[in-house]
CSV table of C-alpha atoms in Angstrom, one decimal:
chain,number,residue,atom,x,y,z
X,1,UNK,CA,15.7,3.3,29.7
X,2,UNK,CA,12.6,2.5,31.5
X,3,UNK,CA,9.9,3.9,31.1
X,4,UNK,CA,9.6,7.2,32.9
X,5,UNK,CA,12.8,7.8,31.6
X,6,UNK,CA,11.1,7.3,28.2
X,7,UNK,CA,8.2,9.7,28.6
X,8,UNK,CA,10.5,12.1,30.6
X,9,UNK,CA,12.6,12.5,26.5
X,10,UNK,CA,9.4,12.5,24.8
X,11,UNK,CA,7.9,15.6,26.9
X,12,UNK,CA,10.8,16.9,26.5
X,13,UNK,CA,11.6,16.3,22.2
X,14,UNK,CA,8.0,17.7,21.6
X,15,UNK,CA,7.0,20.4,24.2
X,16,UNK,CA,5.6,19.4,27.6
X,17,UNK,CA,3.0,22.9,27.7
X,18,UNK,CA,1.5,21.2,23.5
X,19,UNK,CA,0.0,18.5,24.8
X,20,UNK,CA,-1.6,17.3,28.2
X,21,UNK,CA,0.7,14.0,29.7
X,22,UNK,CA,-1.1,11.2,31.1
X,23,UNK,CA,1.2,8.5,31.8
X,24,UNK,CA,-0.4,4.9,33.0
X,25,UNK,CA,2.5,3.8,34.7
X,26,UNK,CA,0.9,0.1,35.8
X,27,UNK,CA,0.1,-1.2,32.1
X,28,UNK,CA,3.1,0.9,30.8
X,29,UNK,CA,1.2,3.0,27.8
X,30,UNK,CA,0.9,6.1,27.5
X,31,UNK,CA,-1.6,8.9,26.5
X,32,UNK,CA,-1.0,12.5,24.7
X,33,UNK,CA,-4.0,14.6,24.0
X,34,UNK,CA,-3.3,17.9,21.8
X,35,UNK,CA,-4.5,21.1,23.9
X,36,UNK,CA,-5.9,22.9,21.1
X,37,UNK,CA,-7.5,20.5,18.9
X,38,UNK,CA,-8.4,18.1,22.0
X,39,UNK,CA,-7.4,14.8,19.4
X,40,UNK,CA,-4.9,12.8,20.3
X,41,UNK,CA,-3.3,9.3,20.5
X,42,UNK,CA,-2.0,6.5,23.0
X,43,UNK,CA,2.2,5.1,22.5
X,44,UNK,CA,2.5,1.0,24.1
X,45,UNK,CA,5.3,2.4,25.5
X,46,UNK,CA,7.5,-1.9,25.7
X,47,UNK,CA,7.2,-2.0,22.3
X,48,UNK,CA,9.1,1.1,21.7
X,49,UNK,CA,11.3,0.5,24.2
X,50,UNK,CA,12.3,-3.0,22.7
X,51,UNK,CA,13.1,-0.7,19.3
X,52,UNK,CA,15.6,1.7,20.6
X,53,UNK,CA,17.2,-1.1,23.2
X,54,UNK,CA,17.8,-2.6,19.6
X,55,UNK,CA,18.5,0.8,17.6
X,56,UNK,CA,19.3,2.8,20.5
X,57,UNK,CA,21.0,5.5,17.5
X,58,UNK,CA,17.3,6.0,15.3
X,59,UNK,CA,14.7,4.3,17.5
X,60,UNK,CA,14.0,7.6,19.8
X,61,UNK,CA,14.5,9.7,16.9
X,62,UNK,CA,11.7,8.1,14.3
X,63,UNK,CA,9.4,7.7,16.8
X,64,UNK,CA,9.5,11.8,18.3
X,65,UNK,CA,9.3,12.6,14.0
X,66,UNK,CA,6.3,10.2,13.5
X,67,UNK,CA,4.9,11.4,16.5
X,68,UNK,CA,5.5,15.0,15.6
X,69,UNK,CA,4.7,14.2,12.0
X,70,UNK,CA,0.5,13.0,13.3
X,71,UNK,CA,0.0,16.2,15.4
X,72,UNK,CA,1.1,18.2,12.2
X,73,UNK,CA,-0.8,16.6,10.8
X,74,UNK,CA,-4.2,17.0,12.1
X,75,UNK,CA,-2.9,20.9,13.0
X,76,UNK,CA,-3.1,21.1,9.5
X,77,UNK,CA,-6.2,18.9,8.9
X,78,UNK,CA,-8.3,21.2,12.1
X,79,UNK,CA,-6.6,24.8,9.3
X,80,UNK,CA,-8.0,23.2,5.4
X,81,UNK,CA,-10.5,20.4,6.5
X,82,UNK,CA,-9.2,17.2,3.8
X,83,UNK,CA,-10.0,17.0,1.0
X,84,UNK,CA,-8.6,15.4,-2.9
X,85,UNK,CA,-9.3,12.2,-4.2
X,86,UNK,CA,-6.0,11.7,-5.9
X,87,UNK,CA,-4.4,11.5,-2.3
X,88,UNK,CA,-6.9,8.0,-0.9
X,89,UNK,CA,-5.2,4.9,-1.1
X,90,UNK,CA,-5.2,1.4,0.1
X,91,UNK,CA,-3.8,0.4,3.5
X,92,UNK,CA,-3.5,-3.8,4.7
X,93,UNK,CA,-3.3,-4.4,8.3
X,94,UNK,CA,-4.7,-7.6,10.5
X,95,UNK,CA,-7.6,-8.8,10.7
X,96,UNK,CA,-7.2,-7.8,14.6
X,97,UNK,CA,-6.9,-4.1,13.7
X,98,UNK,CA,-9.5,-2.0,15.8
X,99,UNK,CA,-12.0,-1.1,13.2
X,100,UNK,CA,-13.0,1.8,15.7
X,101,UNK,CA,-11.3,5.5,15.9
X,102,UNK,CA,-10.7,5.9,19.4
X,103,UNK,CA,-13.4,8.5,19.7
X,104,UNK,CA,-16.0,4.8,18.4
X,105,UNK,CA,-15.3,6.2,14.5
X,106,UNK,CA,-15.7,3.2,12.3
X,107,UNK,CA,-13.8,3.3,9.4
X,108,UNK,CA,-14.7,2.0,6.1
X,109,UNK,CA,-12.7,-1.2,5.5
X,110,UNK,CA,-13.2,-4.3,3.3
X,111,UNK,CA,-12.8,-8.2,3.7
X,112,UNK,CA,-9.5,-9.3,2.1
X,113,UNK,CA,-7.9,-12.8,3.4
X,114,UNK,CA,-8.7,-14.7,6.8
X,115,UNK,CA,-4.7,-12.7,8.0
X,116,UNK,CA,-5.6,-9.2,6.3
X,117,UNK,CA,-8.3,-6.5,5.7
X,118,UNK,CA,-7.9,-3.4,3.7
X,119,UNK,CA,-8.6,0.0,6.1
X,120,UNK,CA,-8.2,3.0,3.5
X,121,UNK,CA,-6.4,6.5,3.9
X,122,UNK,CA,-5.8,9.4,3.0
X,123,UNK,CA,-2.1,10.8,2.8
X,124,UNK,CA,-1.5,13.6,3.4
X,125,UNK,CA,2.7,13.4,3.1
X,126,UNK,CA,4.8,12.7,5.8
X,127,UNK,CA,2.2,10.7,7.8
X,128,UNK,CA,-1.7,9.5,6.2
X,129,UNK,CA,-5.4,8.8,8.3
X,130,UNK,CA,-7.3,6.2,8.4
X,131,UNK,CA,-10.4,7.1,6.7
X,132,UNK,CA,-14.2,6.7,8.9
X,133,UNK,CA,-17.3,6.1,7.3
X,134,UNK,CA,-17.7,10.1,8.9
X,135,UNK,CA,-15.7,11.6,6.3
X,136,UNK,CA,-17.1,10.3,3.0
X,137,UNK,CA,-19.5,13.3,3.1
X,138,UNK,CA,-16.8,15.7,3.3
X,139,UNK,CA,-14.9,13.8,1.1
X,140,UNK,CA,-17.2,13.8,-1.4
X,141,UNK,CA,-18.0,10.2,-2.5
X,142,UNK,CA,-19.4,7.1,-1.8
X,143,UNK,CA,-18.4,3.7,-0.2
X,144,UNK,CA,-17.9,2.3,-3.6
X,145,UNK,CA,-16.3,5.3,-5.0
X,146,UNK,CA,-13.5,6.1,-2.4
X,147,UNK,CA,-13.0,2.2,-2.4
X,148,UNK,CA,-12.6,2.0,-6.8
X,149,UNK,CA,-9.6,5.4,-6.3
X,150,UNK,CA,-8.1,4.1,-4.1
X,151,UNK,CA,-7.3,0.3,-6.3
X,152,UNK,CA,-7.1,2.6,-8.7
X,153,UNK,CA,-4.3,5.4,-6.8
X,154,UNK,CA,-2.4,1.7,-5.9
X,155,UNK,CA,-1.7,0.5,-8.8
X,156,UNK,CA,0.3,3.9,-10.6
X,157,UNK,CA,2.5,3.5,-7.3
X,158,UNK,CA,6.3,2.1,-8.2
X,159,UNK,CA,7.0,-1.4,-8.1
X,160,UNK,CA,11.0,-1.9,-8.5
X,161,UNK,CA,12.4,-4.6,-5.9
X,162,UNK,CA,15.1,-6.1,-5.0
X,163,UNK,CA,16.6,-9.3,-5.8
X,164,UNK,CA,17.7,-11.8,-4.0
X,165,UNK,CA,18.5,-15.6,-4.1
X,166,UNK,CA,19.0,-17.6,-1.9
X,167,UNK,CA,19.5,-22.1,-2.3
X,168,UNK,CA,18.1,-21.5,-6.0
X,169,UNK,CA,15.1,-19.5,-4.5
X,170,UNK,CA,14.6,-16.1,-5.6
X,171,UNK,CA,13.3,-13.7,-3.6
X,172,UNK,CA,11.7,-9.6,-4.0
X,173,UNK,CA,11.4,-7.2,-1.7
X,174,UNK,CA,9.1,-3.3,-2.3
X,175,UNK,CA,10.5,-1.3,-0.4
X,176,UNK,CA,9.9,2.0,-0.7
X,177,UNK,CA,9.5,3.4,2.3
X,178,UNK,CA,6.0,5.0,1.6
X,179,UNK,CA,3.9,3.7,4.2
X,180,UNK,CA,2.4,1.5,1.2
X,181,UNK,CA,4.4,-1.3,0.4
X,182,UNK,CA,2.6,-4.0,1.8
X,183,UNK,CA,-0.5,-1.9,-0.3
X,184,UNK,CA,1.4,-3.7,-3.6
X,185,UNK,CA,-0.6,-6.3,-3.1
X,186,UNK,CA,-3.6,-5.4,-4.3
X,187,UNK,CA,-1.8,-4.6,-7.4
X,188,UNK,CA,-3.0,-7.0,-9.6
X,189,UNK,CA,-1.7,-6.5,-12.1
X,190,UNK,CA,2.0,-5.8,-10.7
X,191,UNK,CA,1.4,-9.9,-9.4
X,192,UNK,CA,-0.1,-11.1,-12.4
X,193,UNK,CA,3.2,-10.1,-13.7
X,194,UNK,CA,5.1,-11.6,-11.2
X,195,UNK,CA,3.7,-14.5,-12.0
X,196,UNK,CA,5.6,-15.1,-14.6
X,197,UNK,CA,8.4,-14.5,-13.7
X,198,UNK,CA,8.3,-17.7,-11.7
X,199,UNK,CA,9.1,-20.4,-12.0
X,200,UNK,CA,8.3,-22.6,-9.6
X,201,UNK,CA,6.0,-21.6,-6.5
X,202,UNK,CA,4.7,-18.1,-6.3
X,203,UNK,CA,4.7,-16.7,-2.8
X,204,UNK,CA,2.8,-12.9,-1.2
X,205,UNK,CA,4.2,-11.9,2.3
X,206,UNK,CA,3.6,-8.9,3.6
X,207,UNK,CA,4.8,-8.8,7.0
X,208,UNK,CA,4.4,-5.3,7.8
X,209,UNK,CA,3.2,-2.3,6.2
X,210,UNK,CA,6.0,-1.2,4.9
X,211,UNK,CA,7.8,-4.9,2.7
X,212,UNK,CA,6.4,-7.1,0.2
X,213,UNK,CA,8.1,-9.6,-0.2
X,214,UNK,CA,7.4,-12.0,-3.4
X,215,UNK,CA,9.3,-15.5,-3.5
X,216,UNK,CA,9.5,-17.5,-6.6
X,217,UNK,CA,10.5,-20.8,-3.9
X,218,UNK,CA,11.8,-24.1,-6.2
X,219,UNK,CA,12.6,-26.5,-3.6
X,220,UNK,CA,12.1,-27.2,-0.1
X,221,UNK,CA,14.7,-24.8,1.9
X,222,UNK,CA,12.5,-22.0,0.3
X,223,UNK,CA,10.1,-22.9,2.5
X,224,UNK,CA,12.5,-22.4,5.1
X,225,UNK,CA,14.1,-19.5,4.6
X,226,UNK,CA,10.4,-17.6,3.9
X,227,UNK,CA,10.0,-18.6,7.1
X,228,UNK,CA,12.8,-16.7,8.9
X,229,UNK,CA,12.0,-13.5,7.0
X,230,UNK,CA,8.3,-12.8,7.4
X,231,UNK,CA,9.0,-14.0,11.1
X,232,UNK,CA,11.4,-11.3,10.8
X,233,UNK,CA,10.3,-8.6,9.5
X,234,UNK,CA,7.0,-9.5,11.2
X,235,UNK,CA,9.0,-8.5,14.4
X,236,UNK,CA,10.5,-5.5,14.2
X,237,UNK,CA,7.8,-3.6,11.9
X,238,UNK,CA,6.6,-0.9,13.0
X,239,UNK,CA,3.2,-1.9,11.4
X,240,UNK,CA,3.4,-5.5,12.0
X,241,UNK,CA,0.2,-6.8,9.5
X,242,UNK,CA,1.4,-11.3,9.1
X,243,UNK,CA,3.5,-13.7,9.7
X,244,UNK,CA,2.2,-15.7,7.3
X,245,UNK,CA,3.0,-16.0,4.1
X,246,UNK,CA,0.7,-16.6,1.1
X,247,UNK,CA,0.7,-19.1,-2.4
X,248,UNK,CA,-0.5,-17.5,-5.5
X,249,UNK,CA,-2.3,-18.3,-8.2
X,250,UNK,CA,-4.7,-17.1,-11.0
X,251,UNK,CA,-5.5,-14.5,-9.6
X,252,UNK,CA,-5.6,-16.3,-5.5
X,253,UNK,CA,-3.7,-15.8,-2.4
X,254,UNK,CA,-4.2,-18.9,-0.1
X,255,UNK,CA,-2.3,-18.4,3.5
X,256,UNK,CA,-0.1,-20.7,3.5
X,257,UNK,CA,1.4,-22.9,7.0
X,258,UNK,CA,5.0,-23.8,6.0
X,259,UNK,CA,5.4,-26.9,7.2
X,260,UNK,CA,7.3,-29.6,5.1
X,261,UNK,CA,4.4,-32.0,4.0
X,262,UNK,CA,1.9,-29.1,2.9
X,263,UNK,CA,4.0,-28.0,0.9
X,264,UNK,CA,2.5,-26.9,-2.0
X,265,UNK,CA,3.5,-29.0,-5.6
X,266,UNK,CA,6.0,-26.6,-8.0
X,267,UNK,CA,5.4,-25.7,-11.4
X,268,UNK,CA,7.8,-29.0,-12.9
X,269,UNK,CA,6.1,-30.9,-10.0
X,270,UNK,CA,2.7,-30.0,-11.4
X,271,UNK,CA,4.1,-30.7,-14.8
């Protein structure tokens, strides 16, 4: 599928008259602006085309659904406003993620690691909106109160996981597809619980927003497997975060480059 064909398909599925469509052929970018709201979004088409090529059965349907839900949430916000402290969650993004909206409004953020930054989101059901500083008054919250509320809410999210074992190493995958899987990296009680389970070096990975991978690395092969896992998830995720993993020890996260000479010692080696 070519970029022009993708734009034509999106127009057909989403309704050509509902939006102003601005297709930048030179840079392969599509700007969609809601006719009534005056708000819009911009799509980089090559990544979406690649996903459609790799998964032609569902990738386009998922893109259409996400775009439609985003604009539906905008319409609902325009009609009802936004409120609800119980619907605020932290979300993890890479440090390269823009810190301002397209309209130039600065998002509420917190420092996290050298690779990741915490943003804050208002949950709207099937999607969410990143909270900017101009929304704090409407939400009736200070910057600090919003961040405390989000930290509390993330600890209430389920932490079910799938367990896999490869070459004597154990990997746990948190993948609830609720938009906040990577956010579980901020659930300190959960991380401490998983640390107690670990027999080797505990690693934490957030390759994209919809997965959290916890590793119990017990031998050198475990690092190689972890590197392959994180790179795979990083390349297929809708919102990539980082392909690097972190060592978790005593409540601290330390980024690691998986090279044989830099691999940290396991619990047994330290003893």
